Every structure is written in structure tokens, then in C-alpha cells.
Amino acid sequence: ISPPNLVEKSSHAVGSLAGSVVLPCHFSKLMFSTSTPHTWTDDEQLRIKWTKLEAEGEKVVLVSQAGVVKIGSAFLNRVVVKKRPLSDGDASLTMLGLRASDAGLYRCEVMLGMEDAQDTVRLNVTGVVFHYRSNVSRYSMDFLEAVAACQQAGANIATPEQLTAAFEDGLDQCDAGWLLDQTVRYPITRPRPGCAGDLLSRPGVRTYGTRPLTEKYDVYCFVDKLHGEVFYPPSIGEKLTLQQAREECEKHDSVLASPGHLFAAWRAGLNRCDYGWLSDGSVRYPITVPKPQCGGGLLGVRTLYKYENLTGFPEPSERHGAFCFKALKTCQSTAASFHKIEM
Ligand SMILES: *[C@@H]1O[C@H](CO)[C@@H](O)[C@H](O)[C@H]1NC(C)=O
Ligand SMILES: *[C@@H]1O[C@H](CO)[C@@H](O)[C@H](O)[C@H]1NC(C)=O
Ligand SMILES: *[C@@H]1O[C@H](CO)[C@@H](O)[C@H](O)[C@H]1NC(C)=O
């Protein structure tokens, strides 16, 4: 049997949380034509199998043959292949409602009779949903203030689909927050007294439905991938006030990171066990490597509140570290610097 002969080799796909993506798998018709003659209209014998390759083992995503499609439980209602893949030479998988946990390595196998070809595709999923509370108090923002708060935090107000995807990835937050469609909801993966909402003891996203825009809640924000770098300045010895933190970032040709920057950096793997100032005057740190002495062994971005009831930001005179953000140089500025050099 000739070696696997797929058109695209080790491809890469990137999708955004709650969005859709195509995992490419194009097989060459020639691959099957040499040893065994086939009629190309005959999709019946063609078998397509998509598998997710995980450290714990392989997980079947989808198997399709002769119009019969079987889908793995984690992917129900979220994956589809073409009805007539053979005529197009296309066994690509379309995946909807992306979750962060969908990221990883996938294998596409195409089988026709005794012949078999396979390829792998790596999928990345960008974007993160985070709960945002104003510096004033819990439940202090009407809808327009909530929209503005997410923008000030370097993000956008989240959609219900994004919150649902975040819930599927394990987000648990017992605080009602505005969403883009003017509903108020919160995600609970570990049901407990006080967080029952309309789902009682079942896990799920609780909803208050559409609310009058003047009612006040927290908000859920969404930030996609980071266009730059977040860092904790290595030179910080003594801790800094908010103003000093701003100046420290300027020394590094950067600015204080927004909460959106920090959450996006956390999602991309930033791990730092030191509280640092952010541009909105909040103080937080990102944990991606669980350690008992760091955030109690939990993963996520920790926020330092002023009061025990988890409200209020620290006083600007308090001393902490800093998270700085340096934007990626755009093409335009590269062109500009070329121009300078030529002169
Ligand atoms: C995908 O994620 C991996 C691991 O997080 C990273 O190294 C790689 O650069 C990412 N690729 C793309 C195209 O975003
Ligand atoms: C909250 O932040 C706003 C603007 O960012 C500021 O004007 C206001 O004084 C802050 N309120 C408190 C209680 O810190
Ligand atoms: C939280 O605690 C502070 C200080 O004790 C108090 O002023 C504030 O009203 C409390 N907020 C809520 C929402 O309970």
C-alpha cells in the first residue's frame, strides 16, 4: 500500500471561542486510483474518521460512512463533514460552538476499501470570557455602563454563546452579569445553595432573562487573542503605587496592561504568582500552573478586592507589582521604519 497521500500536510487551524472553524483534510483522488479502480461517484464505501489525540488516549469525534454519521458525546451537534466527500476530495471537519477545551491535535483518516490515508491538524482556540465587577461595588452597572466597563477593561461585553462555551470549559461564577443581548446570566458548574437560579441543582448557565436596561449587575466580558505581549517587569524590586506602576511600564516602552490583556495572556499561558496593577486600577495575577501557595492550587486570574465581600479595588497608594503590555508592531509601523532607514 502506498504511503498516506493527503494534499495538505500537518495543517493548523485557529478559531475563536463559541465561533466555528474548519479542520482541513483534503485527500487526493489519485491516492486511491493506482492500485484499485474505483468509480468516483461511489461515496458509499468511503469511510471518514476524525479522532482527537489526547494524552489520556484517543477520543472519537466523528465517523462517517454511507450516509451514517456517528458523533462522540463531547461533539454532539457541533461537528459536520460534507455529504459527498469523495467527489470533492474533501473530508474537512466543520466544528461549531468552539470551546477552549477543543484545542489540540486531531487526526483525519480516510479509508476506501483496503486503502487508508491520514493526516493531523492542530487546532487552537483563542478568546476568554471573564467576570468583571466595577471598582464601586457588586451589581453597580446598568447595561450601558456594563458595555463601557468591558471596553475600558480592553474587552467587549460577552455574547450568551461565549458565556455558554466558557461554562462548558468549566467557568463557575455566582454573580449575575449583563450580556450583549441585554440578558443577565451566570455560569454554574458546581451547583450549591445561593447559586440555584432557574436551574436549581443542575449545572448550567442561569438566566434572569432580558432585563430593563436600568437594572444593575456585574458584567461578563470577552477578549480574543492578544496582539502583543504582557509581562511583569523584571526590574521591580520594591512594590509600586498605581502611579509608579504606570511609570515603570513606560520605562519599558509599554503601558499598564488592561484586564483584557491579562486575561488573554493568561489564556495563552502566562503564569505569575505576584499581584500586579492593571490599567483600570485593579490588582490581579494569572495562574496557569497550579500550586497550593498560589491561588490555592486553582487556575485562573485572581483579583485582589479591598473588602472581604469581594468588592472595591485597592487604594492607588497601595503597593503591588505591575503587568505591562507592549503592542505588537503593526505592518504600518514596520513600513514607516523602513522608510526612515532608506532616508
Ligand atoms: C497554537 O498554540 C500553541 C500552544 O499554545 C502555540 O505554540 C502556537 O503558536 C499556536 N499557533 C497558532 C497558529 O496560534
Ligand atoms: C472608580 O473609577 C472611576 C473611573 O475609573 C473613578 O472616577 C472613581 O473615583 C472610582 N471609584 C472608586 C470608589 O474608587
Ligand atoms: C462590602 O463591604 C463594604 C465594607 O464592609 C461595605 O461598605 C459594602 O456595602 C459591602 N458591599 C456589599 C455589596 O455587600
XYZ file of C-alpha atoms and ligand atoms in Angstrom:
385
model
C 0.000 0.000 0.000
C 1.318 3.406 -0.921
C 2.013 5.795 1.950
C -0.704 8.236 3.067
C -1.147 10.906 0.482
C -3.173 13.811 1.719
C -2.860 17.095 -0.059
C -2.241 19.310 2.956
C 0.371 18.242 5.457
C 0.188 18.887 9.220
C -2.093 21.844 8.923
C -3.104 24.323 11.532
C -6.474 25.865 12.322
C -7.379 28.713 14.652
C -10.877 29.522 15.871
C -12.388 31.843 18.412
C -14.386 30.782 21.495
C -18.023 29.997 20.584
C -17.169 30.505 16.903
C -16.653 27.925 14.164
C -13.619 26.545 12.370
C -12.816 24.148 9.542
C -10.219 21.446 10.213
C -8.881 20.848 6.697
C -8.463 17.344 5.291
C -8.165 17.212 1.520
C -7.325 13.871 0.023
C -6.057 13.326 -3.440
C -8.268 11.232 -5.685
C -5.091 9.858 -7.239
C -4.195 8.271 -3.970
C -6.864 5.646 -4.470
C -6.699 5.251 -8.225
C -3.420 3.417 -8.734
C -3.937 0.006 -7.119
C -7.719 -0.338 -7.176
C -10.103 1.138 -9.688
C -12.994 2.995 -8.161
C -15.960 4.814 -9.521
C -15.709 8.316 -8.188
C -19.381 8.758 -7.754
C -19.351 5.965 -5.214
C -19.169 7.724 -1.858
C -20.727 4.691 -0.200
C -17.523 2.821 0.576
C -15.647 5.845 1.757
C -15.141 5.999 5.477
C -14.041 9.163 7.239
C -12.921 9.097 10.825
C -11.918 12.118 12.891
C -10.199 11.484 16.212
C -8.904 13.830 18.879
C -5.498 12.754 20.140
C -5.167 13.419 23.859
C -2.608 12.472 26.456
C -5.193 10.185 28.100
C -5.928 8.458 24.795
C -7.876 8.914 21.622
C -11.377 10.315 21.537
C -13.655 9.654 18.567
C -15.030 12.888 17.166
C -16.924 11.635 14.128
C -17.202 8.561 11.921
C -18.997 8.879 8.613
C -19.746 6.155 6.103
C -22.516 5.621 3.577
C -24.546 8.488 4.975
C -24.375 7.145 8.515
C -22.660 9.557 10.899
C -21.663 8.743 14.461
C -20.515 11.559 16.715
C -18.648 11.442 20.033
C -20.574 12.749 23.041
C -18.376 15.829 23.561
C -19.043 16.892 19.961
C -22.773 16.227 19.583
C -24.478 18.836 17.398
C -21.136 20.593 16.887
C -19.364 18.765 14.057
C -20.189 18.034 10.426
C -18.461 16.701 7.279
C -19.549 17.069 3.671
C -22.317 14.819 2.393
C -20.329 13.769 -0.706
C -16.694 13.987 0.330
C -15.347 11.723 -2.390
C -16.465 13.848 -5.337
C -14.752 16.876 -3.785
C -11.804 15.016 -2.269
C -12.713 16.867 0.885
C -13.068 15.241 4.301
C -12.712 18.509 6.219
C -14.493 18.778 9.549
C -16.515 21.870 10.407
C -16.709 22.451 14.143
C -19.168 24.871 15.754
C -19.571 26.324 19.240
C -15.835 26.118 19.884
C -14.629 25.628 23.427
C -11.150 26.234 24.789
C -11.035 22.521 25.595
C -11.421 21.702 21.888
C -7.866 22.907 21.287
C -5.420 20.125 20.462
C -4.363 17.644 17.843
C -6.871 15.956 15.545
C -6.385 13.077 13.126
C -8.319 12.717 9.922
C -8.457 9.212 8.407
C -9.880 8.466 5.012
C -10.468 4.812 4.106
C -11.602 3.354 0.833
C -11.585 -0.396 0.540
C -8.167 -1.572 1.722
C -6.581 1.830 1.311
C -6.134 4.310 4.057
C -4.677 7.782 4.351
C -4.373 10.051 7.328
C -3.191 13.443 8.419
C -3.235 15.556 11.557
C -4.482 19.077 12.194
C -3.672 21.197 15.202
C -6.491 23.376 16.472
C -6.028 26.463 18.625
C -8.956 28.237 20.223
C -8.495 31.868 21.204
C -10.607 34.061 23.440
C -11.713 34.087 27.043
C -14.811 35.201 28.973
C -14.283 36.887 32.318
C -16.467 38.264 35.077
C -15.984 41.983 35.667
C -17.049 43.952 38.708
C -16.661 47.732 38.865
C -14.416 49.476 41.362
C -17.528 50.712 43.207
C -19.492 47.695 44.355
C -21.206 44.454 43.388
C -24.109 44.949 40.969
C -23.420 48.622 40.277
C -23.629 48.825 36.463
C -26.661 49.368 34.258
C -26.463 47.920 30.739
C -24.670 50.844 29.077
C -22.225 51.151 31.955
C -21.569 47.411 31.645
C -20.803 47.755 27.929
C -18.455 50.666 28.687
C -16.782 48.807 31.560
C -15.794 45.915 29.289
C -14.389 48.360 26.732
C -12.417 50.143 29.413
C -11.147 46.754 30.508
C -9.803 46.223 26.967
C -12.551 43.776 26.006
C -16.149 43.563 24.769
C -19.324 42.551 26.522
C -19.725 38.784 26.002
C -22.474 37.085 23.997
C -24.631 34.329 25.537
C -22.887 31.845 23.204
C -19.481 32.870 24.526
C -20.658 32.525 28.132
C -22.080 29.076 27.352
C -18.797 27.964 25.770
C -16.928 29.253 28.836
C -19.334 27.325 31.057
C -18.643 24.142 29.061
C -14.960 24.754 29.773
C -15.700 24.963 33.497
C -16.367 28.623 34.287
C -18.192 28.905 37.615
C -19.198 32.334 38.888
C -22.101 33.015 41.226
C -22.590 36.635 40.108
C -25.252 37.810 37.684
C -23.809 39.755 34.778
C -25.018 41.603 31.700
C -24.512 40.090 28.247
C -24.658 41.668 24.787
C -28.285 40.614 24.162
C -29.347 42.549 27.290
C -29.989 39.397 29.263
C -28.443 38.745 32.657
C -26.902 35.347 33.346
C -24.259 33.457 35.315
C -22.472 30.119 34.810
C -22.531 27.426 37.497
C -20.636 24.160 37.071
C -20.787 23.248 40.784
C -24.389 23.792 41.907
C -24.682 24.996 45.511
C -27.089 26.861 47.778
C -27.350 30.529 46.834
C -26.489 29.871 43.179
C -29.532 27.835 42.156
C -31.093 30.369 39.797
C -33.604 28.923 37.375
C -31.774 25.589 37.107
C -31.902 24.622 40.810
C -29.409 21.821 41.451
C -28.448 21.270 37.795
C -25.210 22.665 36.354
C -25.710 25.234 33.605
C -25.912 28.896 32.754
C -28.575 30.524 34.930
C -30.586 33.315 33.344
C -32.736 36.182 34.612
C -33.941 36.692 31.048
C -33.997 40.073 29.326
C -33.815 42.857 31.916
C -34.718 46.546 31.909
C -31.539 48.387 30.911
C -31.506 50.441 34.108
C -31.162 47.435 36.409
C -27.716 46.997 37.891
C -25.477 43.937 37.774
C -21.903 42.890 37.134
C -20.888 42.045 33.564
C -19.254 39.243 31.549
C -16.613 40.448 29.118
C -14.915 38.664 26.217
C -11.432 39.216 24.887
C -9.956 37.467 21.851
C -6.276 36.883 21.268
C -3.566 39.196 22.456
C -1.926 41.425 19.838
C 1.233 41.927 21.809
C 2.912 40.813 24.995
C 2.073 41.069 28.695
C 4.982 40.989 31.126
C 5.851 41.624 34.739
C 8.846 43.997 34.619
C 11.911 42.099 35.841
C 13.275 45.273 37.470
C 10.516 45.516 40.091
C 12.196 45.197 43.470
C 10.204 47.408 45.803
C 6.488 47.247 45.187
C 4.852 50.191 43.463
C 1.882 52.511 43.813
C -0.527 52.666 40.878
C 1.182 55.802 39.525
C 4.666 54.302 39.935
C 3.469 51.156 38.163
C 2.354 53.300 35.191
C 5.790 54.922 35.077
C 7.574 51.586 35.379
C 5.761 50.288 32.286
C 6.649 53.475 30.392
C 10.321 52.806 31.137
C 9.857 49.537 29.248
C 8.273 51.275 26.261
C 4.897 49.854 27.245
C 1.731 50.676 29.171
C -0.071 49.128 32.126
C -1.952 46.104 30.818
C -5.750 46.151 30.818
C -7.709 43.309 32.443
C -8.489 42.136 28.892
C -4.771 41.961 28.106
C -4.110 39.991 31.283
C -6.939 37.506 30.706
C -5.852 36.962 27.090
C -2.244 36.460 28.242
C -3.410 34.050 30.934
C -5.320 32.100 28.303
C -2.116 31.930 26.250
C -0.219 30.549 29.256
C 1.037 33.484 31.364
C 1.779 32.325 34.902
C 2.911 34.765 37.581
C 2.339 34.494 41.315
C 2.607 38.227 42.090
C -0.202 40.707 42.322
C 0.217 43.498 39.770
C -1.559 46.745 38.958
C -3.656 46.964 35.797
C -4.817 49.998 33.805
C -8.296 50.077 35.397
C -6.768 50.333 38.885
C -7.464 46.706 39.703
C -4.827 44.318 41.037
C -4.658 40.752 39.734
C -2.393 37.821 38.907
C -2.622 34.955 36.365
C -2.167 31.290 37.277
C -1.813 28.549 34.677
C 0.358 26.190 36.731
C -1.473 25.042 39.876
C 0.470 25.441 43.129
C -1.045 25.364 46.618
C 0.764 28.580 47.640
C -0.509 30.371 44.529
C -4.241 30.950 44.348
C -4.885 27.861 46.489
C -3.963 25.472 43.679
C -6.702 26.859 41.449
C -6.204 28.056 37.897
C -7.365 31.438 36.693
C -6.829 35.137 37.156
C -7.015 36.114 40.840
C -8.367 39.547 41.735
C -7.469 41.456 44.896
C -10.515 43.200 46.325
C -10.492 45.830 49.051
C -13.190 44.213 51.165
C -13.834 40.672 52.320
C -17.146 40.667 50.465
C -15.129 40.882 47.227
C -15.894 44.486 46.350
C -13.793 47.611 45.781
C -10.371 47.954 44.152
C -7.266 48.575 46.263
C -6.327 52.196 47.110
C -3.975 53.646 44.427
C -1.424 54.287 47.195
C -1.139 50.567 47.998
C 1.992 48.851 46.770
C 1.978 45.951 44.326
C 3.778 44.766 41.212
C 2.699 45.660 37.692
C 1.639 43.953 34.482
C 2.744 45.853 31.402
C 1.542 45.471 27.835
C 3.608 46.028 24.747
C 1.673 46.070 21.487
C 2.898 44.044 18.539
C 4.413 46.322 15.910
C 1.899 46.706 13.094
C 2.802 46.359 9.426
C 2.289 50.087 9.057
C 4.904 50.991 11.635
C 7.310 48.484 10.078
C 6.837 50.184 6.730
C 7.392 53.539 8.382
C 10.681 52.447 9.932
C 11.864 51.046 6.586
C 11.141 54.405 5.092
C 13.230 56.120 7.736
C 16.153 53.797 7.112
C 16.085 54.494 3.384
C 16.247 58.230 4.029
C -1.210 27.297 18.910
O -0.982 27.021 20.273
C 0.327 26.578 20.547
C 0.391 26.170 22.007
O -0.303 27.025 22.818
C 1.305 27.696 20.195
O 2.609 27.294 20.475
C 1.157 28.044 18.730
O 1.970 29.129 18.417
C -0.273 28.373 18.397
N -0.385 28.513 16.960
C -1.144 29.436 16.382
C -1.146 29.443 14.893
O -1.802 30.252 17.005
C -13.893 54.176 40.134
O -13.264 54.514 38.885
C -13.671 55.754 38.371
C -13.057 55.930 36.992
O -12.264 54.892 36.603
C -13.244 56.855 39.315
O -13.651 58.116 38.809
C -13.884 56.617 40.668
O -13.423 57.547 41.601
C -13.584 55.207 41.167
N -14.387 54.942 42.372
C -13.895 54.381 43.471
C -14.839 54.148 44.578
O -12.720 54.030 43.549
C -18.944 45.178 51.221
O -18.274 45.593 52.375
C -18.082 47.012 52.465
C -17.204 47.289 53.700
O -17.559 46.478 54.759
C -19.444 47.693 52.558
O -19.270 49.095 52.644
C -20.236 47.327 51.303
O -21.548 47.882 51.401
C -20.343 45.834 51.127
N -20.915 45.585 49.824
C -21.795 44.631 49.565
C -22.317 44.531 48.168
O -22.187 43.865 50.426
